[in-house]
Amino acid sequence: MSTDRLAGDTPPEQEAAPGTADARTPAAAAAPGGNTEAAAAAATPSGEAAASGAAVASDDDTTAQGDGPAEAARKAGPAEAAPGDATAAAPGNVTAAEDGRTPPQDAAGPGEDAAASGPEAAAPGSEARTAPAGAARDTAASGSAQATAAALAAAVRAVESGERSAASFFNAPRPAKPAAPAGRPAQGAPSPGSPAPQDRPAGPAPEPARQQPAPEAGGPARPPVVDGNATAPATGAAAPTGPTAAPSPAAYAHGAEGVRQVLAAGGAPEALADRAAEVLGERAAEALREDPWQLLTVPGVRPEQADGFARALLGPACGPGDERRAQALVGWLLEQAAVAGHSALEASALRAALAQRAVPDPDDALQTAIADGAVLVFQDAIEEPGRPRPVTDEDGEEAQPVRILLGLDRFAMAEESVADGLARLLNTFEAAAGPEDHPADGPAPDEDATAEDATAEAAPAPAADEERPTAETDTTPAADTGATGAEAGRTSDRDDDTTAARPAHPSAAEWEAAAAAAPSPSAAELISAAAHSGLVAHTGAEAARAEPAVLLAAARSLGLRAFGATHTENGRRRLATDLAECAPDDTDIGTAAVTVSALLSGQQGPGRDADGALALDLLVVLDAPQLDLETAALLVESLPDGTRLVLSGDPGVLWSAGPGRLFADLLAARFCPQVASRTPDFGPIGELVSGIGIGELSQVEAPGKEVVIVPVRDAKEAVHRTVQLVADSVPRALGVPADRTQVITVGHGGAAGTRALNAALKERLNPGPGRFGGFDPGDRVAYAPAPGRTVPGTVTGADAGGLRLDCDGAAVVVPREQVGTGAVRHGWALTAHQAAGMRWPAAVVVLPGDAAGGLTRAWVYTAFSRGERHLSVVQGVDQALPRAVAEVPVKERTTRLRTLLQQSVQTTQEPSTAD
């Protein structure tokens, strides 16, 4: 590995460093938990005004990833903090706070208030809800509630340790609420768009959550609750002496205008009105007036800001123990955990996070949220070494210790949908026909006696007798009326006079011949696995991406409708190139490469059949680690029965920007056949990255300067050297132009984050006044059309419709309002999460000293593997880099998918065991 400067490098002392950014403030490093979204928001970059009142957080990163497992919050214990404490962290955080390191992440760089994901990063499906209003409790009622909460906390800990059965938690008595004062308005009715309780997933084992009966309507308003011992929320503004006068509910205007009236009365920015009206529905103004903490459901608003808004509306009646505040915080913490990658949280972690937010009775708050259906409860068996041994229950049987998980319904439904869909693909798959079976183009065997045909017979005649055409003749198969996808694809014996082409059904011999013709043993193994299973997991690095291309070409040659989907357009082009090499005579082979988003939207791929399912027989999904839960659920649900699905990816790269770790959970559950590629990545970069994958950072020989290390002393020098590499050294020494070199750094904020680097690179490569919302024609940008998706592009102009971009040859217009909310950033420098799934001829990875706390093996592996021909590492973290590669493999996530998949396997095996 070379540490020399590239030809023509200018020493930093001879050239002034371009614009730099502000350094991280100490508050970010002190934030507990280390979560970028929650902890980094505590810091305010120099030169920016601190948020006060109900001001919205300034950043809006859509690729936020949280730190590690939720166990850190549990270890922290219930720390006392004011409700507005900006250092309180969301649950599920580890590493940074535990060892004093500065919490870093791709989503939010050092010193950045990045908790807000911005309006464009609103978590899908976040329905409005009205938290229970609650009334002032008298002394006796308060003592009873505290006793019940203490009993509940003890029960949860006993269940988690295995000392008691999980049923003891689910059957815990609901604390009795004191009678509401006369005139309390009715609460508890679900707002429009909220899922009904019966639509919520039941989970693997929990009992249905009990619904709290709503108080009778028509009573007087709730009296103020004065908590003399409460600590006022710290939001940087003095607490008002009394509630601010607000219009009466009857005076509110309709929609966003009424919301503006309430926001103005509470001192919140009126710019939030449209988003609040969208999230909270038609009664948004009334909802906010009755429960000001509903403002937390608006993306970008933080608890301390909602506290300031509530205090302005309610005056002294606003205290940290308000039940409405506690319920809003439960939902907000779970939303922040989802941004950090968790699909659920342990009850102990959520308890600790509530305590950090100065909720006086976290156990009672959780029990109320469970009883009201705001969160779902799950139990997950504990099988980790060192856990207590199972105890004996009343029947003399050993009870398995479990952990109690709490989660939001939409993520629970997504995980269960993925698990059910994957099991369906395995169970409805029909193996390839052997020599003794019917030929590929012959008639299907008589299956009138099967349950599936019985269902088809009972269905309307036109749908039952239609055939599924081949890929060459049509891409819109007939409706499936109950039979599996494989059966619907066969020609009915009752339709002998049809002239339509029979669907392809390759025999085992044909699959074996295709495998034998494969160019590598790993590709042959993948083809054989796909021939015998409806679901296959394929792992491998960059060179292994050619193996799915071989499978797709072979399947298409056998007459199957086969397509490959990637995470990005950059990956799609690389797959199309591999397909063209595998089948040079197939002029349409390039159409088999699509992106996941374009496949689901119908812009690319085969389209959908009459049932709404994707009209294909084999789907290979590359970049599988980048699949988040909700996208994966939609994709799996779109596949018809009998479809072959191959999930392929590099297990060493960073996980998805959204919640979950689908590919890792699938591999860990051993749910389906797995094929591990034995094709190595060649060259110095491949050798370096392969070593990182196993925890070793070693020097490699790079005679052609394929890998260059550039030591720097501080962030200012890191910015200077990065600009020099991109603009001068790499183009001169290697012939790679600046627009084909990608800069990758740890976060958006900080003195060497994407903001500082992009400002310096723009000044050098494309200076301009930023005429169009801060952008000029020729600027490289990163456009986020949806949370977790990054589309690189170049600005071509702007007009009344918005900012015009050229994204990989496609013309895109970004509306003005989206440009203002941060959907478009300058893109010379990206985070590793944004760069996942893409590669460039050259990559420059920037590691300033304050980025050490954000490094993991997965981050380094992902960033270092983005360069095809050249990698420059601007190194300012010294020994933190090899230590992260060796000791910090990944930041864990709390998910349920692995357990669901394992339970699905057990359920499938139980009938045969009983027989």
GROMACS .gro file of C-alpha atoms in nm, residues 639-863:
model
  225
  639LEU     CA    1  -4.454  -1.233  -0.635
  640PRO     CA    2  -4.704  -1.499  -0.745
  641ASP     CA    3  -4.704  -1.847  -0.594
  642GLY     CA    4  -4.440  -2.075  -0.739
  643THR     CA    5  -4.199  -1.795  -0.831
  644ARG     CA    6  -3.830  -1.854  -0.775
  645LEU     CA    7  -3.668  -1.579  -0.566
  646VAL     CA    8  -3.291  -1.545  -0.528
  647LEU     CA    9  -3.161  -1.287  -0.279
  648SER     CA   10  -2.799  -1.203  -0.354
  649GLY     CA   11  -2.562  -0.966  -0.183
  650ASP     CA   12  -2.244  -0.900   0.005
  651PRO     CA   13  -2.302  -0.969   0.378
  652GLY     CA   14  -2.010  -0.743   0.469
  653VAL     CA   15  -2.166  -0.414   0.355
  654LEU     CA   16  -2.384  -0.178   0.556
  655TRP     CA   17  -2.746  -0.272   0.613
  656SER     CA   18  -3.047  -0.088   0.476
  657ALA     CA   19  -3.120   0.276   0.551
  658GLY     CA   20  -3.463   0.176   0.685
  659PRO     CA   21  -3.544  -0.055   0.976
  660GLY     CA   22  -3.456  -0.424   0.971
  661ARG     CA   23  -3.170  -0.644   0.852
  662LEU     CA   24  -3.356  -0.876   0.617
  663PHE     CA   25  -3.061  -1.042   0.445
  664ALA     CA   26  -2.864  -1.097   0.767
  665ASP     CA   27  -3.170  -1.243   0.943
  666LEU     CA   28  -3.242  -1.473   0.650
  667LEU     CA   29  -2.886  -1.606   0.655
  668ALA     CA   30  -2.885  -1.647   1.035
  669ALA     CA   31  -3.217  -1.835   1.035
  670ARG     CA   32  -3.091  -2.098   0.786
  671PHE     CA   33  -3.434  -2.073   0.633
  672CYS     CA   34  -3.344  -2.169   0.275
  673PRO     CA   35  -3.054  -2.305   0.069
  674GLN     CA   36  -2.747  -2.081   0.077
  675VAL     CA   37  -2.479  -2.054  -0.189
  676ALA     CA   38  -2.153  -1.883  -0.092
  677SER     CA   39  -1.950  -1.765  -0.389
  678ARG     CA   40  -1.590  -1.874  -0.411
  679THR     CA   41  -1.504  -1.609  -0.672
  680PRO     CA   42  -1.256  -1.363  -0.515
  681ASP     CA   43  -1.218  -0.994  -0.594
  682PHE     CA   44  -0.887  -0.944  -0.773
  683GLY     CA   45  -0.641  -0.657  -0.761
  684PRO     CA   46  -0.505  -0.451  -0.473
  685ILE     CA   47  -0.846  -0.306  -0.384
  686GLY     CA   48  -1.004  -0.652  -0.384
  687GLU     CA   49  -0.725  -0.788  -0.165
  688LEU     CA   50  -0.759  -0.498   0.080
  689VAL     CA   51  -1.137  -0.525   0.105
  690SER     CA   52  -1.128  -0.904   0.143
  691GLY     CA   53  -0.900  -0.867   0.443
  692ILE     CA   54  -1.128  -0.607   0.598
  693GLY     CA   55  -1.417  -0.851   0.562
  694ILE     CA   56  -1.246  -1.091   0.802
  695GLY     CA   57  -1.129  -0.819   1.041
  696GLU     CA   58  -0.779  -0.756   0.908
  697LEU     CA   59  -0.648  -0.425   0.777
  698SER     CA   60  -0.321  -0.503   0.608
  699GLN     CA   61  -0.095  -0.327   0.359
  700VAL     CA   62  -0.123  -0.439  -0.001
  701GLU     CA   63   0.111  -0.400  -0.294
  702ALA     CA   64  -0.018  -0.128  -0.527
  703PRO     CA   65   0.239  -0.077  -0.805
  704GLY     CA   66  -0.007   0.122  -1.014
  705LYS     CA   67  -0.114   0.340  -0.721
  706GLU     CA   68  -0.445   0.154  -0.699
  707VAL     CA   69  -0.446   0.221  -0.323
  708VAL     CA   70  -0.295   0.538  -0.175
  709ILE     CA   71  -0.295   0.647   0.191
  710VAL     CA   72  -0.280   1.024   0.255
  711PRO     CA   73  -0.210   1.106   0.622
  712VAL     CA   74  -0.355   1.431   0.757
  713ARG     CA   75  -0.329   1.607   1.093
  714ASP     CA   76  -0.669   1.775   1.122
  715ALA     CA   77  -1.001   1.827   0.948
  716LYS     CA   78  -0.890   2.143   0.768
  717GLU     CA   79  -0.601   1.959   0.607
  718ALA     CA   80  -0.834   1.668   0.525
  719VAL     CA   81  -1.062   1.899   0.325
  720HIS     CA   82  -0.767   2.056   0.145
  721ARG     CA   83  -0.611   1.723   0.050
  722THR     CA   84  -0.946   1.582  -0.064
  723VAL     CA   85  -1.006   1.871  -0.304
  724GLN     CA   86  -0.652   1.837  -0.432
  725LEU     CA   87  -0.693   1.465  -0.498
  726VAL     CA   88  -1.024   1.502  -0.682
  727ALA     CA   89  -0.936   1.809  -0.887
  728ASP     CA   90  -0.568   1.750  -0.966
  729SER     CA   91  -0.389   1.434  -0.851
  730VAL     CA   92  -0.626   1.155  -0.954
  731PRO     CA   93  -0.703   1.300  -1.301
  732ARG     CA   94  -0.333   1.366  -1.370
  733ALA     CA   95  -0.191   1.038  -1.240
  734LEU     CA   96  -0.469   0.795  -1.331
  735GLY     CA   97  -0.673   0.967  -1.600
  736VAL     CA   98  -0.997   0.952  -1.400
  737PRO     CA   99  -1.185   1.283  -1.438
  738ALA     CA  100  -1.324   1.466  -1.137
  739ASP     CA  101  -1.683   1.383  -1.229
  740ARG     CA  102  -1.601   1.010  -1.212
  741THR     CA  103  -1.438   1.032  -0.868
  742GLN     CA  104  -1.659   0.998  -0.562
  743VAL     CA  105  -1.576   1.134  -0.217
  744ILE     CA  106  -1.710   0.933   0.079
  745THR     CA  107  -1.709   1.046   0.441
  746VAL     CA  108  -1.870   0.947   0.771
  747GLY     CA  109  -2.143   1.207   0.816
  748HIS     CA  110  -2.303   1.523   0.685
  749GLY     CA  111  -2.190   1.758   0.964
  750GLY     CA  112  -1.857   1.839   1.116
  751ALA     CA  113  -1.546   2.007   0.985
  752ALA     CA  114  -1.493   1.738   0.719
  753GLY     CA  115  -1.848   1.613   0.663
  754THR     CA  116  -2.034   1.615   0.335
  755ARG     CA  117  -2.144   1.977   0.378
  756ALA     CA  118  -1.791   2.109   0.424
  757LEU     CA  119  -1.646   1.889   0.152
  758ASN     CA  120  -1.921   1.973  -0.098
  759ALA     CA  121  -1.877   2.345  -0.035
  760ALA     CA  122  -1.504   2.319  -0.097
  761LEU     CA  123  -1.545   2.096  -0.404
  762LYS     CA  124  -1.808   2.325  -0.556
  763GLU     CA  125  -1.582   2.627  -0.507
  764ARG     CA  126  -1.306   2.448  -0.693
  765LEU     CA  127  -1.493   2.250  -0.958
  766ASN     CA  128  -1.810   2.449  -1.035
  767PRO     CA  129  -1.814   2.791  -0.866
  768GLY     CA  130  -2.134   2.986  -0.886
  769PRO     CA  131  -2.384   3.195  -0.690
  770GLY     CA  132  -2.631   2.911  -0.635
  771ARG     CA  133  -2.903   3.076  -0.842
  772PHE     CA  134  -3.151   2.790  -0.812
  773GLY     CA  135  -3.202   2.727  -0.442
  774GLY     CA  136  -2.827   2.709  -0.381
  775PHE     CA  137  -2.753   2.510  -0.698
  776ASP     CA  138  -2.604   2.601  -1.036
  777PRO     CA  139  -2.605   2.415  -1.369
  778GLY     CA  140  -2.326   2.159  -1.363
  779ASP     CA  141  -2.345   2.091  -0.988
  780ARG     CA  142  -2.325   1.726  -0.887
  781VAL     CA  143  -2.616   1.645  -0.657
  782ALA     CA  144  -2.765   1.360  -0.456
  783TYR     CA  145  -3.144   1.345  -0.489
  784ALA     CA  146  -3.349   1.151  -0.231
  785PRO     CA  147  -3.689   1.072  -0.389
  786ALA     CA  148  -3.777   0.856  -0.088
  787PRO     CA  149  -3.623   0.781   0.252
  788GLY     CA  150  -3.324   0.553   0.211
  789ARG     CA  151  -3.286   0.611  -0.163
  790THR     CA  152  -3.012   0.826  -0.313
  791VAL     CA  153  -3.003   0.907  -0.684
  792PRO     CA  154  -2.688   1.083  -0.812
  793GLY     CA  155  -2.745   1.349  -1.073
  794THR     CA  156  -2.629   1.674  -1.230
  795VAL     CA  157  -2.816   2.004  -1.232
  796THR     CA  158  -2.917   2.109  -1.583
  797GLY     CA  159  -3.130   2.411  -1.496
  798ALA     CA  160  -3.446   2.526  -1.325
  799ASP     CA  161  -3.784   2.672  -1.417
  800ALA     CA  162  -4.124   2.728  -1.262
  801GLY     CA  163  -4.168   2.354  -1.224
  802GLY     CA  164  -3.858   2.311  -1.008
  803LEU     CA  165  -3.495   2.204  -1.027
  804ARG     CA  166  -3.406   2.003  -1.338
  805LEU     CA  167  -3.162   1.715  -1.303
  806ASP     CA  168  -2.997   1.460  -1.528
  807CYS     CA  169  -2.993   1.136  -1.325
  808ASP     CA  170  -2.803   0.868  -1.516
  809GLY     CA  171  -2.951   0.985  -1.843
  810ALA     CA  172  -3.305   1.031  -1.712
  811ALA     CA  173  -3.453   1.380  -1.687
  812VAL     CA  174  -3.591   1.450  -1.339
  813VAL     CA  175  -3.772   1.760  -1.211
  814VAL     CA  176  -3.759   1.818  -0.836
  815PRO     CA  177  -4.041   2.048  -0.719
  816ARG     CA  178  -3.942   2.373  -0.553
  817GLU     CA  179  -4.084   2.275  -0.216
  818GLN     CA  180  -3.874   1.958  -0.211
  819VAL     CA  181  -3.559   2.150  -0.296
  820GLY     CA  182  -3.624   2.373   0.002
  821THR     CA  183  -3.672   2.081   0.239
  822GLY     CA  184  -3.340   1.918   0.155
  823ALA     CA  185  -3.442   1.643  -0.086
  824VAL     CA  186  -3.148   1.757  -0.301
  825ARG     CA  187  -2.794   1.795  -0.166
  826HIS     CA  188  -2.468   1.860  -0.340
  827GLY     CA  189  -2.323   1.523  -0.432
  828TRP     CA  190  -1.948   1.543  -0.484
  829ALA     CA  191  -1.926   1.394  -0.134
  830LEU     CA  192  -2.164   1.126  -0.001
  831THR     CA  193  -2.191   0.915   0.311
  832ALA     CA  194  -2.118   0.543   0.290
  833HIS     CA  195  -2.488   0.462   0.331
  834GLN     CA  196  -2.573   0.685   0.038
  835ALA     CA  197  -2.298   0.526  -0.170
  836ALA     CA  198  -2.399   0.166  -0.097
  837GLY     CA  199  -2.497  -0.022  -0.412
  838MET     CA  200  -2.292   0.206  -0.638
  839ARG     CA  201  -1.933   0.209  -0.765
  840TRP     CA  202  -1.713   0.464  -0.941
  841PRO     CA  203  -1.379   0.440  -1.123
  842ALA     CA  204  -1.213   0.621  -0.830
  843ALA     CA  205  -1.313   0.679  -0.468
  844VAL     CA  206  -1.164   0.910  -0.205
  845VAL     CA  207  -1.255   0.807   0.151
  846VAL     CA  208  -1.214   1.084   0.409
  847LEU     CA  209  -1.155   0.988   0.774
  848PRO     CA  210  -1.103   1.301   0.986
  849GLY     CA  211  -1.006   1.263   1.350
  850ASP     CA  212  -1.353   1.335   1.483
  851ALA     CA  213  -1.497   1.050   1.276
  852ALA     CA  214  -1.327   0.773   1.476
  853GLY     CA  215  -1.636   0.696   1.683
  854GLY     CA  216  -1.847   0.624   1.374
  855LEU     CA  217  -1.621   0.361   1.222
  856THR     CA  218  -1.716  -0.004   1.209
  857ARG     CA  219  -1.588  -0.289   0.997
  858ALA     CA  220  -1.904  -0.273   0.785
  859TRP     CA  221  -1.861   0.101   0.728
  860VAL     CA  222  -1.495   0.067   0.626
  861TYR     CA  223  -1.575  -0.236   0.408
  862THR     CA  224  -1.852  -0.047   0.229
  863ALA     CA  225  -1.657   0.275   0.178
   0.00000   0.00000   0.00000
